[in-house]
Every structure is written in C-alpha cells, then in structure tokens.
Coordinates of C-alpha atoms and ligand atoms in Angstrom, one line a residue:
X15 CA 119.6 106.8 81.4
X16 CA 117.3 107.5 84.3
X17 CA 118.9 106.8 87.6
X18 CA 117.4 105.9 91.0
X19 CA 118.4 109.4 92.1
X20 CA 116.4 110.9 89.2
X21 CA 113.4 108.8 90.0
X22 CA 113.6 109.6 93.7
X23 CA 113.7 113.3 92.8
X24 CA 110.7 112.9 90.6
X25 CA 108.8 111.2 93.5
X26 CA 109.7 114.1 95.8
X27 CA 108.5 116.5 93.1
X28 CA 105.1 114.6 92.9
X29 CA 104.7 114.7 96.7
X30 CA 105.5 118.5 96.8
X31 CA 103.0 119.2 94.0
X32 CA 100.3 117.1 95.6
X33 CA 100.9 118.8 98.9
X34 CA 100.7 122.2 97.3
X35 CA 97.4 121.2 95.5
X36 CA 95.8 120.5 98.9
X37 CA 97.4 123.4 100.7
X38 CA 99.5 121.1 102.8
X39 CA 103.1 121.4 103.9
X40 CA 105.1 118.8 102.1
X41 CA 107.3 118.3 105.2
X42 CA 104.3 116.5 106.8
X43 CA 104.6 113.7 104.2
X44 CA 107.3 111.2 104.4
X45 CA 108.5 109.0 101.5
X46 CA 109.0 105.3 102.3
X47 CA 111.0 103.7 99.5
X48 CA 109.7 100.2 99.0
X49 CA 112.7 98.0 98.1
X50 CA 111.1 94.6 98.1
X51 CA 112.7 92.2 95.6
X52 CA 115.4 94.8 94.8
X53 CA 119.1 94.2 95.4
X54 CA 121.2 95.9 98.1
X55 CA 123.1 98.0 95.6
X56 CA 119.8 99.7 94.6
X57 CA 119.0 100.5 98.2
X58 CA 122.5 102.0 98.6
X59 CA 121.9 104.1 95.4
X60 CA 118.8 105.5 97.0
X61 CA 120.6 106.0 100.3
X62 CA 123.3 107.9 98.5
X63 CA 120.6 110.2 97.0
X64 CA 119.5 110.9 100.6
X65 CA 116.8 108.3 101.2
X66 CA 116.7 106.9 104.7
X67 CA 113.3 105.1 105.1
X68 CA 113.0 101.7 103.4
X69 CA 110.0 99.3 103.3
X70 CA 110.2 95.5 102.9
X71 CA 107.4 93.0 102.5
X72 CA 109.1 89.7 103.2
X73 CA 110.5 88.9 106.6
X74 CA 113.6 86.9 105.5
X75 CA 114.5 89.1 102.6
X76 CA 114.2 92.2 104.9
X77 CA 116.3 90.5 107.7
X78 CA 119.1 89.7 105.2
X79 CA 119.2 93.3 103.9
X80 CA 119.1 94.8 107.4
X81 CA 121.9 92.6 108.6
X82 CA 124.0 93.4 105.5
X83 CA 123.6 97.2 105.9
X84 CA 123.6 97.5 109.7
X85 CA 127.3 98.4 110.0
X86 CA 127.7 100.6 106.9
X87 CA 124.3 102.3 106.8
X88 CA 123.1 102.2 110.4
X89 CA 120.8 105.2 110.1
X90 CA 118.4 103.5 107.8
X91 CA 114.9 103.2 109.3
X92 CA 113.4 99.8 108.3
X93 CA 109.6 99.4 107.9
X94 CA 107.9 96.1 107.6
X95 CA 104.9 96.5 105.3
X96 CA 104.1 92.9 104.2
X97 CA 101.5 90.4 105.3
X98 CA 102.6 88.5 108.4
X99 CA 102.7 84.9 109.3
X100 CA 102.5 84.6 113.1
X101 CA 105.6 82.5 113.3
X102 CA 107.7 85.4 111.9
X103 CA 107.0 87.9 114.6
X104 CA 110.3 87.4 116.4
X105 CA 112.4 88.4 113.3
X106 CA 110.3 91.5 112.9
X107 CA 110.6 92.4 116.6
X108 CA 114.4 92.0 116.4
X109 CA 115.1 93.7 113.1
X110 CA 112.6 96.3 112.0
X111 CA 112.0 99.8 113.4
X112 CA 108.4 99.9 112.1
X113 CA 105.5 97.5 111.4
X114 CA 102.7 98.8 109.3
X115 CA 100.5 95.7 109.0
X116 CA 99.4 95.0 112.5
X117 CA 95.8 93.7 112.6
X118 CA 95.6 91.1 115.4
X119 CA 95.7 91.3 119.2
X120 CA 97.7 88.1 119.5
X121 CA 100.4 89.4 117.1
X122 CA 100.6 92.7 118.9
X123 CA 101.2 91.0 122.3
X124 CA 103.8 88.7 120.8
X125 CA 105.7 91.6 119.1
X126 CA 105.7 93.5 122.4
X127 CA 107.1 90.5 124.3
X128 CA 109.7 89.8 121.6
X129 CA 111.0 93.3 121.2
X130 CA 114.5 93.3 122.5
X131 CA 115.1 95.7 125.5
X132 CA 118.1 97.4 123.9
X133 CA 116.0 98.6 121.0
X134 CA 113.4 101.5 121.0
X135 CA 109.8 100.3 121.1
X136 CA 108.5 99.0 117.8
X137 CA 106.6 101.7 116.0
X138 CA 103.3 100.3 114.6
X139 CA 100.4 101.1 112.4
X140 CA 97.1 99.2 112.4
X141 CA 96.3 98.0 108.9
X142 CA 92.6 98.7 108.0
X143 CA 90.7 96.6 105.5
X144 CA 89.1 99.7 104.1
X145 CA 87.8 98.0 101.0
X146 CA 86.3 95.3 103.1
X147 CA 87.4 92.7 100.6
X148 CA 87.5 89.2 102.1
X149 CA 90.9 88.5 100.5
X150 CA 92.5 91.6 102.1
X151 CA 94.2 91.6 105.4
X152 CA 93.6 94.3 108.0
X153 CA 90.9 95.0 110.6
X154 CA 87.5 96.2 109.8
X155 CA 87.0 99.9 110.4
X156 CA 84.7 99.2 113.4
X157 CA 87.4 97.2 115.1
X158 CA 90.2 99.8 114.9
X159 CA 89.4 101.6 118.2
X160 CA 89.5 98.3 120.2
X161 CA 92.8 97.2 118.8
X162 CA 94.3 100.6 119.3
X163 CA 93.5 100.4 123.0
X164 CA 95.3 97.1 123.3
X165 CA 98.3 98.3 121.4
X166 CA 98.5 101.5 123.5
X167 CA 98.7 99.4 126.6
X168 CA 101.6 97.3 125.5
X169 CA 105.0 98.4 126.8
X170 CA 107.2 97.6 123.8
X171 CA 105.0 99.0 121.0
X172 CA 104.3 102.6 120.1
X173 CA 101.1 103.1 118.2
X174 CA 101.7 105.7 115.4
X175 CA 98.6 105.5 113.2
X176 CA 96.8 103.6 110.5
X177 CA 97.8 102.0 107.2
X178 CA 95.7 100.9 104.2
X179 CA 96.0 99.3 100.8
X180 CA 92.8 100.4 99.1
X181 CA 91.2 98.5 96.2
X182 CA 93.4 98.5 93.1
X183 CA 91.1 100.2 90.7
X184 CA 90.9 102.8 87.9
X185 CA 87.7 104.0 89.5
X186 CA 88.9 107.3 90.9
X187 CA 85.7 107.9 92.8
X188 CA 86.0 104.6 94.6
X189 CA 89.6 105.3 95.4
X190 CA 88.8 108.7 96.8
X191 CA 86.0 107.3 98.9
X192 CA 88.3 104.8 100.4
X193 CA 91.1 107.3 101.1
X194 CA 88.5 109.7 102.6
X195 CA 87.2 106.9 104.8
X196 CA 90.7 106.3 106.1
X197 CA 91.2 110.0 106.8
X198 CA 87.9 110.1 108.8
X199 CA 89.0 107.0 110.8
X200 CA 92.3 108.5 111.5
X201 CA 90.9 111.8 112.7
X202 CA 88.4 110.0 115.0
X203 CA 91.1 107.8 116.5
X204 CA 93.3 110.8 117.2
X205 CA 90.5 112.0 119.6
X206 CA 91.4 109.0 121.8
X207 CA 95.1 108.9 121.0
X208 CA 96.3 112.5 120.3
X209 CA 99.9 111.5 119.7
X210 CA 99.2 109.6 116.5
X211 CA 100.9 111.1 113.6
X212 CA 101.0 108.6 110.8
X213 CA 98.5 107.8 108.0
X214 CA 100.4 105.3 105.8
X215 CA 98.7 105.2 102.4
X216 CA 99.4 106.0 98.8
X217 CA 101.7 104.1 96.4
X218 CA 103.3 104.8 93.0
X219 CA 100.0 105.0 91.1
X220 CA 97.8 106.9 93.6
X221 CA 100.0 109.0 95.9
X222 CA 98.3 112.2 94.7
X223 CA 94.9 111.0 95.9
X224 CA 96.3 109.7 99.1
X225 CA 98.0 113.0 99.9
X226 CA 94.8 114.9 99.1
X227 CA 93.1 112.7 101.8
X228 CA 95.8 113.4 104.5
X229 CA 98.4 110.7 104.0
X230 CA 101.5 111.4 106.0
X231 CA 103.6 108.5 104.6
X232 CA 103.5 107.3 101.0
X233 CA 105.0 103.9 100.2
X234 CA 106.7 104.1 96.8
X235 CA 108.3 101.2 95.1
X236 CA 108.1 100.9 91.3
X237 CA 108.3 104.6 90.6
X238 CA 111.7 104.7 92.3
X239 CA 113.2 101.2 91.6
X240 CA 111.4 100.4 88.4
X241 CA 109.0 97.5 87.8
X242 CA 109.6 94.4 89.9
X243 CA 110.9 91.5 88.0
X244 CA 108.5 89.0 89.5
X245 CA 105.4 89.2 91.6
X246 CA 105.3 87.3 94.8
X247 CA 102.0 86.7 96.5
Ligands
PLP326 C1 104.7 96.8 97.0 C2 104.0 97.7 98.0 C3 104.1 99.1 97.8 C4 104.7 99.8 96.7 O1 104.0 99.6 95.5 P1 104.3 100.4 94.1 O2 103.1 100.3 93.4 O3 105.5 99.6 93.5 O4 104.7 101.8 94.5 C5 103.4 99.9 98.8 N1 102.8 99.3 99.8 C6 102.7 97.9 100.0 C7 102.0 97.4 101.2 C8 103.3 97.1 99.1 O5 103.2 95.8 99.2

C-alpha cells in the first residue's frame, strides 16, 4: 500500500529532479501540501512525515482544522489558497499565516485591519489572472504593480510575491507561455520590491513546468493525498 509518507517522498523527488533539470537549488522550492477536503488524520500523517506547510481552500474547513491542531501541532504554517468571499476576511486574518489569493484593494485593507496584533503580519501573494479568462479570479498583469504598492503600505500585511493558477490544459506550449509570463512579472515586480521571494505556482500535474519557470512554492494536493472524493466549486 502506498502511504502518504511515500507519496510525499515522491513529490520531493519530483521537485528535486525538476530543480536539477533547470540548474536550480531545490532548497529554493517549498512544497505546500494542499489538504482541502481531506480529514485531519491525513494532515497528521503528512506532518509525521515531516511536512509543515499546508494549504486550504475553504475558510470554514480551514478554520476547523487549524483550531483542532493548534495545541498539538502548533508549528504548522497554514496557507489560504482558495477564492475569497469578502465577508470571510476576518476568519482568514485571525487563523491563517499566509493568503495566496489576494486580488482586491478593499480586501487587502480589510485583512490588514482585521489581523490581530498578537500575530505576525499576514504573509500575502497577489493572485494574477495570467490566462485572462473571465471566469478566473486574480488581477490582470497590468494591475499587479498598483496593488503591490497598496499592500506594501499596509502595516499588518507582508507582501511575499505572486500566485497563479494557469489554464488547465494539455497544451504544453500554452502552459509554458503562462508560467514564463508569471516569471517575467515576478522579476519585474522585484525591481520595485526587492524583498519578494515567493512565486506560488505549479500543482500535481504541472509542477515540473512551474519549477522550470522559477516557481518557489508548488501547491500539491492529489499527488500526496490522492484524488479528492468530491469537487467543490
Ligand atoms: C486544489 C488546489 C491545488 C492542488 O491541486 P492538485 O492538482 O490536487 O495538486 C493547488 N492550488 C490551488 C489553488 C488549488 O485550489
């Protein structure tokens, strides 16, 4: 039987191989284990195999898991990677360490106001709508610099970088074009904000292409925890 520990080791192996193929140091690339829809015992299994960064998509589900594991597994770093309704910002500000899907000025200001003073600033990435699909969330590439300025001025947020969910496609050329566009955007933004260190892109199916284009954090769900039982919107 393949265990979560085995699949986690496989994911690390894929990351190491992809890094080597693009002459990168694999220590530059973090693995975010996406545990959405998965029960707490699977998170603990990954934790016991050494995993510390976990990503959740749904505010309430994430909050429940964070509360359940706070005492026993206090060194987990929790990342919110889902689409956000504006009435849920308070829960994110109070529970998560990171937020990858920031794309609106109003939400940024609210998160900064709602971040409790006893916690470190919320670490954020701007989500970019790199595929420019109407249905996708995220800011257009030409709006990134403006939103970055605003976030950088907010006291309780720390801007870390950019995040993207490229078009789901078998068209490798299109995929590479979108990852490359993200890499160029990230490099350009670093001219203004030299402390940025996070390019959040790559999932179970496409982590190799993402790493070739400079990803520093791959978000891996099904390759670690298996297929999700049900798809939520
Ligand atoms: C679900 C999800 C992932 C993980 O996807 P897998 O294909 O299961 O690896 C990564 N990023 C985001 C934003 C997700 O919603």
